[in-house]
Tab-separated table of C-alpha atoms in Angstrom:
chain	number	residue	atom	x	y	z
M	1	LEU	CA	64.895	195.029	183.679
M	2	GLN	CA	63.336	196.131	186.964
M	3	VAL	CA	61.000	193.115	186.950
M	4	LYS	CA	63.974	190.817	186.360
M	5	TYR	CA	65.983	192.519	189.083
M	6	GLU	CA	63.163	191.899	191.581
M	7	SER	CA	62.911	188.216	190.609
M	8	GLN	CA	66.685	187.744	191.071
M	9	ARG	CA	66.506	189.542	194.429
M	10	LYS	CA	63.870	187.054	195.609
M	11	ILE	CA	66.097	184.158	194.502
M	12	LEU	CA	69.008	185.498	196.583
M	13	GLN	CA	66.673	186.042	199.560
M	14	THR	CA	65.511	182.429	199.221
M	15	LEU	CA	69.102	181.214	199.082
M	16	ALA	CA	69.963	183.259	202.188
M	17	SER	CA	67.060	181.814	204.184
M	18	ARG	CA	67.835	178.246	203.009
M	19	LEU	CA	71.460	178.689	204.115
M	20	GLU	CA	70.247	180.044	207.489
M	21	GLU	CA	68.285	176.812	207.910
M	22	LEU	CA	71.578	174.941	207.445
M	23	GLY	CA	73.113	176.988	210.269
M	24	ILE	CA	75.079	179.351	208.020
M	25	ASP	CA	74.952	183.074	208.760
M	26	ALA	CA	74.237	184.222	205.209
M	27	GLN	CA	71.988	187.241	205.732
M	28	LYS	CA	73.402	190.366	204.126
M	29	PRO	CA	71.683	193.791	203.749
M	30	GLY	CA	68.176	193.397	202.321
M	31	GLY	CA	68.052	189.757	203.422
M	32	LEU	CA	70.220	188.705	200.458
M	33	CYS	CA	72.954	186.086	200.581
M	34	CYS	CA	75.378	188.455	198.782
M	35	PRO	CA	75.368	191.857	197.026
M	36	LEU	CA	73.233	191.981	193.875
M	37	GLN	CA	74.223	194.304	191.041
M	38	PRO	CA	71.650	195.853	188.651
M	39	VAL	CA	70.636	193.764	185.637
M	40	VAL	CA	73.127	194.223	182.798
M	41	PRO	CA	71.051	194.993	179.672
M	42	SER	CA	71.480	193.156	176.378
M	43	PRO	CA	73.255	195.174	173.655
M	44	ILE	CA	70.551	193.932	171.249
M	45	ILE	CA	66.866	193.783	172.195
M	46	ASN	CA	65.097	192.635	168.998
M	47	GLY	CA	65.906	189.645	166.799
M	48	TYR	CA	68.840	188.630	169.004
M	49	ARG	CA	68.240	184.855	168.983
M	50	ASN	CA	70.829	182.905	167.001
M	51	LYS	CA	68.844	179.685	167.449
M	52	SER	CA	65.077	179.160	167.156
M	53	THR	CA	63.049	175.965	167.466
M	54	PHE	CA	59.748	175.822	165.583
M	55	SER	CA	57.131	173.139	166.259
M	56	VAL	CA	54.625	171.580	163.860
M	57	ASN	CA	51.043	171.216	165.069
M	58	ARG	CA	47.462	172.378	164.472
M	59	GLY	CA	47.102	176.096	164.006
M	60	PRO	CA	44.191	178.304	165.119
M	61	ASP	CA	42.597	177.637	161.714
M	62	GLY	CA	42.866	173.860	162.203
M	63	ASN	CA	45.749	173.430	159.735
M	64	PRO	CA	47.726	170.426	161.128
M	65	LYS	CA	50.830	171.586	159.248
M	66	THR	CA	51.300	174.943	160.964
M	67	VAL	CA	54.944	175.739	161.750
M	68	GLY	CA	55.429	178.020	164.737
M	69	LEU	CA	55.350	178.207	168.519
M	70	TYR	CA	53.087	176.509	171.045
M	71	VAL	CA	50.429	178.328	173.028
M	72	GLY	CA	48.535	176.368	175.683
M	73	THR	CA	49.506	173.262	177.668
M	74	GLY	CA	49.328	169.522	177.224
M	75	ARG	CA	47.583	169.198	180.579
M	76	GLU	CA	44.764	171.479	179.469
M	77	ARG	CA	44.729	169.807	176.034
M	78	ASN	CA	44.448	173.231	174.444
M	79	ILE	CA	47.783	173.416	172.584
M	80	VAL	CA	47.685	175.408	169.386
M	81	CYS	CA	50.617	176.261	167.118
M	82	VAL	CA	50.814	179.931	166.135
M	83	LYS	CA	53.116	181.489	163.560
M	84	ALA	CA	56.102	183.351	164.988
M	85	ASN	CA	55.746	186.493	162.853
M	86	HIS	CA	54.783	188.663	165.857
M	87	VAL	CA	57.636	187.471	168.110
M	88	GLU	CA	60.199	190.240	168.592
M	89	ASN	CA	63.197	188.179	169.722
M	90	ILE	CA	63.269	185.915	166.649
M	91	PRO	CA	65.167	187.320	163.637
M	92	SER	CA	63.327	187.741	160.350
M	93	LYS	CA	65.626	185.185	158.664
M	94	HIS	CA	64.441	182.461	161.070
M	95	LYS	CA	60.798	183.403	160.417
M	96	GLN	CA	61.444	183.205	156.669
M	97	VAL	CA	62.875	179.678	156.955
M	98	ALA	CA	59.907	178.608	159.130
M	99	GLN	CA	57.448	180.015	156.573
M	100	CYS	CA	59.198	178.167	153.735
M	101	TYR	CA	59.262	174.907	155.715
M	102	GLU	CA	55.508	175.259	156.283
M	103	GLU	CA	54.985	175.790	152.557
M	104	PHE	CA	57.032	172.661	151.833
M	105	ILE	CA	55.214	170.341	154.253
M	106	CYS	CA	51.799	171.708	153.186
M	107	HIS	CA	52.551	170.499	149.645
M	108	SER	CA	53.915	167.163	150.896
M	109	PRO	CA	51.601	164.115	150.731
M	110	LEU	CA	53.059	163.025	154.092
M	111	ASP	CA	51.302	164.109	157.283
M	112	SER	CA	52.868	166.068	160.110
M	113	CYS	CA	53.749	164.012	163.194
M	114	ILE	CA	51.837	165.513	166.108
M	115	LEU	CA	51.557	162.384	168.267
M	116	PHE	CA	54.083	159.602	167.577
M	117	HIS	CA	51.564	156.761	167.938
M	118	GLU	CA	49.149	158.386	165.491
M	119	GLY	CA	51.707	158.359	162.679
M	120	GLY	CA	52.820	161.238	160.480
M	121	HIS	CA	56.342	162.340	159.668
M	122	TRP	CA	57.168	166.063	159.524
M	123	ARG	CA	58.297	167.379	162.886
M	124	GLU	CA	60.159	170.351	164.292
M	125	LEU	CA	62.530	172.755	162.586
M	126	VAL	CA	65.611	174.294	164.219
M	127	VAL	CA	67.189	177.366	162.616
M	128	ARG	CA	70.646	178.589	163.652
M	129	SER	CA	72.287	181.737	162.319
M	130	SER	CA	75.335	183.891	162.949
M	131	SER	CA	76.487	187.469	162.613
M	132	CYS	CA	78.660	186.243	159.713
M	133	GLY	CA	75.441	185.831	157.686
M	134	HIS	CA	75.333	182.034	157.909
M	135	THR	CA	72.045	180.115	158.301
M	136	MET	CA	71.616	176.446	159.237
M	137	ALA	CA	68.272	174.609	159.096
M	138	ILE	CA	67.707	171.233	160.797
M	139	VAL	CA	64.521	169.307	159.944
M	140	THR	CA	63.387	166.505	162.277
M	141	PHE	CA	61.465	163.659	160.640
M	142	HIS	CA	59.741	160.624	162.171
M	143	PRO	CA	60.424	157.707	159.786
M	144	GLN	CA	57.533	155.582	161.140
M	145	LYS	CA	57.613	152.524	158.798
M	146	LEU	CA	59.091	154.175	155.707
M	147	GLY	CA	61.767	152.213	153.869
M	148	GLN	CA	65.153	153.591	152.876
M	149	GLU	CA	64.056	154.370	149.317
M	150	ALA	CA	61.046	156.406	150.492
M	151	LEU	CA	63.234	158.265	152.995
M	152	THR	CA	65.746	159.114	150.256
M	153	THR	CA	62.900	160.504	148.136
M	154	GLN	CA	61.776	162.818	150.958
M	155	LYS	CA	65.324	164.024	151.579
M	156	ASP	CA	65.771	164.748	147.861
M	157	LEU	CA	62.491	166.693	147.734
M	158	LEU	CA	63.456	168.740	150.799
M	159	LYS	CA	66.890	169.504	149.374
M	160	GLU	CA	65.415	170.465	145.993
M	161	PHE	CA	62.869	172.804	147.625
M	162	PHE	CA	65.529	174.703	149.607
M	163	THR	CA	68.158	174.800	146.839
M	164	CYS	CA	66.183	175.193	143.583
M	165	GLY	CA	62.569	175.745	144.684
M	166	PRO	CA	60.744	178.478	146.646
M	167	GLY	CA	62.942	177.813	149.710
M	168	ALA	CA	66.054	178.958	147.830
M	169	VAL	CA	65.259	182.542	148.985
M	170	CYS	CA	66.476	181.453	152.448
M	171	ASP	CA	70.015	181.064	151.050
M	172	LEU	CA	70.855	178.297	153.533
M	173	THR	CA	74.501	177.693	154.424
M	174	SER	CA	73.612	174.211	155.745
M	175	LEU	CA	70.541	171.970	155.504
M	176	TYR	CA	70.387	169.018	157.887
M	177	PHE	CA	67.899	166.153	158.224
M	178	GLN	CA	67.481	163.978	161.312
M	179	GLU	CA	65.348	160.836	161.527
M	180	SER	CA	64.117	160.659	165.091
M	181	THR	CA	61.661	158.388	166.901
M	182	MET	CA	62.193	160.291	170.148
M	183	THR	CA	61.277	163.781	171.334
M	184	ARG	CA	64.956	164.750	171.537
M	185	CYS	CA	67.754	162.878	169.840
M	186	SER	CA	71.538	163.322	170.007
M	187	HIS	CA	73.838	162.929	167.000
M	188	GLU	CA	75.092	159.669	168.543
M	189	GLN	CA	71.538	158.270	168.770
M	190	SER	CA	70.540	159.363	165.279
M	191	PRO	CA	73.128	161.164	163.106
M	192	TYR	CA	72.418	164.567	161.606
M	193	GLN	CA	72.461	164.029	157.841
M	194	LEU	CA	73.848	166.924	155.792
M	195	LEU	CA	71.624	167.323	152.707
M	196	HIS	CA	73.153	170.532	151.392
M	197	GLY	CA	75.930	173.034	152.038
M	198	ALA	CA	78.647	173.254	154.652
M	199	PRO	CA	78.715	170.992	157.746
M	200	HIS	CA	79.144	173.981	160.091
M	201	ILE	CA	78.291	177.623	160.473
M	202	PHE	CA	80.710	180.121	161.996
M	203	GLU	CA	80.357	182.876	164.560
M	204	GLU	CA	82.685	185.621	165.734
M	205	LEU	CA	82.846	186.470	169.417
M	206	LEU	CA	85.372	188.643	171.292
M	207	GLY	CA	87.691	188.638	168.286
M	208	LEU	CA	87.694	184.848	167.914
M	209	LYS	CA	86.060	182.650	165.278
M	210	PHE	CA	83.902	179.717	166.420
M	211	ARG	CA	82.673	176.691	164.472
M	212	ILE	CA	79.181	175.483	165.372
M	213	SER	CA	77.772	171.974	164.758
M	214	PRO	CA	74.001	171.258	164.557
M	215	ASP	CA	73.624	170.208	168.221
M	216	ALA	CA	76.485	172.133	169.858
M	217	PHE	CA	75.600	174.551	172.657
M	218	PHE	CA	76.240	178.228	171.946
M	219	GLN	CA	74.772	181.101	173.959
M	220	VAL	CA	71.547	182.111	172.195
M	221	ASN	CA	72.356	185.831	172.398
M	222	THR	CA	75.822	186.369	170.894
M	223	ALA	CA	76.127	190.085	171.726
M	224	GLY	CA	74.900	189.395	175.287
M	225	ALA	CA	77.378	186.515	175.601
M	226	GLU	CA	80.280	188.853	174.804
M	227	VAL	CA	79.298	191.133	177.704
M	228	LEU	CA	78.846	188.139	180.050
M	229	TYR	CA	82.159	186.481	179.127
M	230	GLN	CA	84.085	189.734	179.600
M	231	ALA	CA	82.693	189.909	183.160
M	232	VAL	CA	83.617	186.251	183.737
M	233	GLY	CA	87.180	187.085	182.712
M	234	GLU	CA	87.382	189.936	185.214
M	235	LEU	CA	85.791	187.988	188.087
M	236	CYS	CA	88.133	185.012	187.574
M	237	GLN	CA	90.968	187.267	188.795
M	238	ALA	CA	93.194	185.055	186.682
M	239	THR	CA	96.950	185.473	186.733
M	240	GLY	CA	99.496	184.082	184.309
M	241	ASP	CA	99.739	180.794	186.221
M	242	THR	CA	95.982	180.212	186.711
M	243	VAL	CA	94.366	177.035	185.368
M	244	LEU	CA	90.768	177.594	184.191
M	245	LEU	CA	88.349	174.695	184.459
M	246	ASP	CA	85.470	175.229	181.990
M	247	ILE	CA	82.672	172.786	182.861
M	248	CYS	CA	79.815	172.300	180.346
M	249	CYS	CA	82.057	174.168	177.887
M	250	GLY	CA	80.043	173.621	174.684
M	251	THR	CA	82.145	174.770	171.711
M	252	GLY	CA	84.718	176.217	174.121
M	253	THR	CA	83.608	179.850	173.961
M	254	ILE	CA	84.308	180.808	177.594
M	255	GLY	CA	87.621	178.985	177.941
M	256	LEU	CA	88.965	180.093	174.571
M	257	SER	CA	87.971	183.722	175.124
M	258	LEU	CA	89.942	183.696	178.402
M	259	ALA	CA	92.859	181.499	177.273
M	260	HIS	CA	95.180	184.497	176.808
M	261	ARG	CA	94.751	185.408	180.508
M	262	VAL	CA	95.598	181.977	181.974
M	263	SER	CA	98.306	179.336	181.755
M	264	LYS	CA	95.910	176.532	180.811
M	265	VAL	CA	92.228	175.849	180.013
M	266	ILE	CA	90.595	172.474	180.662
M	267	GLY	CA	87.138	172.070	179.094
M	268	VAL	CA	84.586	169.325	179.793
M	269	GLU	CA	81.519	168.758	177.605
M	270	MET	CA	79.018	165.928	177.063
M	271	VAL	CA	78.282	166.535	173.337
M	272	GLU	CA	81.074	164.914	171.307
M	273	LYS	CA	80.539	167.131	168.253
M	274	ALA	CA	80.830	170.236	170.446
M	275	ILE	CA	84.223	169.013	171.690
M	276	GLU	CA	85.323	168.511	168.070
M	277	ASP	CA	84.217	172.108	167.455
M	278	ALA	CA	86.099	173.321	170.553
M	279	GLU	CA	89.317	171.618	169.425
M	280	TRP	CA	88.937	173.045	165.915
M	281	ASN	CA	88.214	176.491	167.375
M	282	ALA	CA	91.363	176.361	169.497
M	283	ALA	CA	93.527	175.319	166.532
M	284	PHE	CA	91.973	177.828	164.115
M	285	ASN	CA	92.445	180.715	166.544
M	286	GLY	CA	96.041	179.677	167.282
M	287	ILE	CA	95.317	178.825	170.924
M	288	SER	CA	97.556	176.031	172.195
M	289	ASN	CA	97.012	176.061	175.989
M	290	CYS	CA	93.610	174.283	175.955
M	291	GLU	CA	92.621	170.654	176.404
M	292	PHE	CA	89.062	169.377	176.024
M	293	HIS	CA	87.476	166.242	177.470
M	294	SER	CA	84.382	164.632	175.960
M	295	GLY	CA	81.910	162.875	178.251
M	296	LYS	CA	79.397	163.516	181.001
M	297	ALA	CA	80.851	165.922	183.556
M	298	GLU	CA	79.853	163.566	186.407
M	299	ALA	CA	82.050	160.843	184.865
M	300	VAL	CA	84.982	162.975	183.656
M	301	LEU	CA	85.406	165.570	186.418
M	302	PRO	CA	85.782	163.335	189.522
M	303	GLN	CA	88.596	161.426	187.755
M	304	LEU	CA	90.190	164.665	186.585
M	305	LEU	CA	90.187	166.298	190.025
M	306	ALA	CA	90.817	163.230	192.224
M	307	SER	CA	94.434	163.103	191.092
M	308	TRP	CA	94.893	166.896	190.926
M	309	GLU	CA	98.327	167.795	192.290
M	310	ASP	CA	99.009	170.901	190.229
M	311	ALA	CA	100.223	173.744	192.458
M	312	ARG	CA	98.838	176.424	190.134
M	313	PRO	CA	95.636	178.241	191.252
M	314	LEU	CA	92.535	176.582	189.837
M	315	VAL	CA	89.415	178.613	188.962
M	316	ALA	CA	86.215	176.836	187.895
M	317	VAL	CA	83.510	178.207	185.589
M	318	VAL	CA	80.292	176.184	185.240
M	319	ASN	CA	77.565	176.899	182.716
M	320	PRO	CA	75.087	174.017	182.969
M	321	SER	CA	71.686	173.566	181.342
M	322	ARG	CA	68.470	174.240	183.275
M	323	ALA	CA	68.885	170.836	184.917
M	324	GLY	CA	71.892	172.169	186.854
M	325	LEU	CA	75.017	170.200	187.752
M	326	HIS	CA	74.979	166.512	188.631
M	327	TYR	CA	75.621	165.919	192.343
M	328	ARG	CA	78.903	164.120	191.582
M	329	VAL	CA	80.149	167.250	189.765
M	330	VAL	CA	79.353	169.477	192.756
M	331	ARG	CA	81.034	166.956	195.064
M	332	ALA	CA	84.185	166.853	192.901
M	333	ILE	CA	84.418	170.677	192.889
M	334	ARG	CA	83.718	170.920	196.597
M	335	ASN	CA	86.281	168.257	197.526
M	336	CYS	CA	89.063	169.708	195.354
M	337	ARG	CA	91.031	171.984	197.688
M	338	SER	CA	92.726	173.791	194.799
M	339	ILE	CA	89.454	175.407	193.665
M	340	ARG	CA	89.056	178.570	195.749
M	341	ARG	CA	86.993	180.518	193.247
M	342	LEU	CA	83.919	179.320	191.338
M	343	LEU	CA	81.764	181.158	188.809
M	344	TYR	CA	78.313	179.632	188.330
M	345	ILE	CA	76.351	180.845	185.273
M	346	SER	CA	72.700	179.822	185.521
M	347	CYS	CA	69.865	180.352	183.052
M	348	LYS	CA	67.365	179.162	185.685
M	349	PRO	CA	68.723	179.976	189.161
M	350	GLU	CA	65.374	179.339	190.869
M	351	GLY	CA	65.330	175.728	189.575
M	352	GLU	CA	67.788	172.871	190.067
M	353	ALA	CA	70.662	175.361	190.315
M	354	MET	CA	69.359	176.291	193.792
M	355	ARG	CA	70.084	172.712	194.903
M	356	ASN	CA	73.645	173.117	193.588
M	357	PHE	CA	74.107	176.413	195.464
M	358	LEU	CA	73.099	174.745	198.733
M	359	GLU	CA	75.378	171.724	198.089
M	360	LEU	CA	78.296	174.080	197.445
M	361	CYS	CA	77.697	176.133	200.606
M	362	CYS	CA	76.392	173.663	203.204
M	363	PRO	CA	78.556	172.514	206.137
M	364	PRO	CA	80.735	169.428	205.432
M	365	ASP	CA	78.627	166.262	205.385
M	366	PRO	CA	80.575	162.953	205.493
M	367	ARG	CA	77.373	160.978	204.768
M	368	LYS	CA	77.067	162.749	201.405
M	369	LYS	CA	80.854	162.618	200.912
M	370	LEU	CA	80.950	166.430	200.958
M	371	THR	CA	84.167	166.771	202.925
M	372	GLY	CA	85.630	169.936	201.394
M	373	GLU	CA	85.437	173.386	202.914
M	374	PRO	CA	82.149	175.142	201.967
M	375	PHE	CA	81.951	177.947	199.435
M	376	ALA	CA	80.177	181.244	200.128
M	377	PRO	CA	78.351	183.454	197.608
M	378	VAL	CA	80.055	186.857	197.406
M	379	LEU	CA	78.551	188.577	194.342
M	380	ALA	CA	75.587	188.176	191.976
M	381	ILE	CA	75.217	189.859	188.567
M	382	PRO	CA	72.086	189.267	186.446
M	383	TYR	CA	72.335	189.534	182.640
M	384	ASP	CA	69.392	190.177	180.365
M	385	MET	CA	70.328	187.479	177.858
M	386	PHE	CA	66.672	186.963	176.930
M	387	PRO	CA	64.918	190.296	176.230
M	388	HIS	CA	61.115	190.104	175.653
M	389	THR	CA	60.907	187.134	178.060
M	390	VAL	CA	60.800	186.764	181.861
M	391	HIS	CA	64.064	184.782	181.808
M	392	CYS	CA	67.380	186.067	183.085
M	393	GLU	CA	70.934	184.715	183.279
M	394	LEU	CA	72.527	184.927	186.726
M	395	LEU	CA	76.262	184.969	187.303
M	396	LEU	CA	77.092	183.994	190.882
M	397	LEU	CA	80.624	184.222	192.262
M	398	PHE	CA	81.501	181.768	195.070
M	399	THR	CA	84.769	181.810	197.014
M	400	ARG	CA	86.264	179.956	199.998
């Protein structure tokens, strides 16, 4: 926690000096741009991950069908796939599914797909689980030149292995199969095919029940997310007439957990299936003051805010991926006068998020169409959402 605190302190020092370069007096005690609280520890340290991605590649023993995690880099050409048994943050259930998947592909006459152009079929495995005891497995498969009949055979064999064969010990709630010719593939590009079980798994968080689709975003540390979202609720300073704008909302966890504090929640999310989950979650939990918009935030948000004439106070919460927010999203937030308070949750604040922080706080710039009054960082709270790693989640509060 001390190591993580120091790394977050350096990030805030960097932000302060970058803002100084823009002519903004941002230096606070310790050279920080705003006060930094101690790192909030995770309630669970071991086996906290509710989602694990396992690769297929050559192991240290040369086995090309090893299922595990990569060590090494592509640049050095020294990648090796090692089993995840020693990794403390992965739950034993995920390791069990990975071990069974390895057993299955080792008995398959089809090769693993290490490099697309060299052929092979069996690719990565994603395992999702919940505190309700549900487990979802998603197998990615490169079809290469296999016909539909051959593909059906492989799907049947996989299903049989995990329902009647040795893999039945995993007691899967859902088994999905995705044919993919790309490194990453959305449901729209190549549908997730349900081979066995229920289409969703369910999670409970802050007294609410959430439905999770194969590719929907959900914080990887459920217990840690509860602590984080409670803080978000307090920092929003929401009153009964506040409208909460939840950008990159995933399955709606943040907005729905705060819906009882505000008059309305508006969620925006790129993944269509996640929006379906969010709408189901709202209905199931009896929450009627939420509306969700499907589409890229940079397309949806400018339209949403350009015509904003609601007199109610508007608070924005953003929780983007490591890539940060698209410039058009930052511009829409910045140029909407109603937003006086912004909570930015970043899993990689030293990366692209830093660009967002500067765009939010820089002086108005007509050339970049940044005409709105600048925000200022007022508080930073790091959360140890990823114990056993160097990563940290940073919650930054901006006001204007």
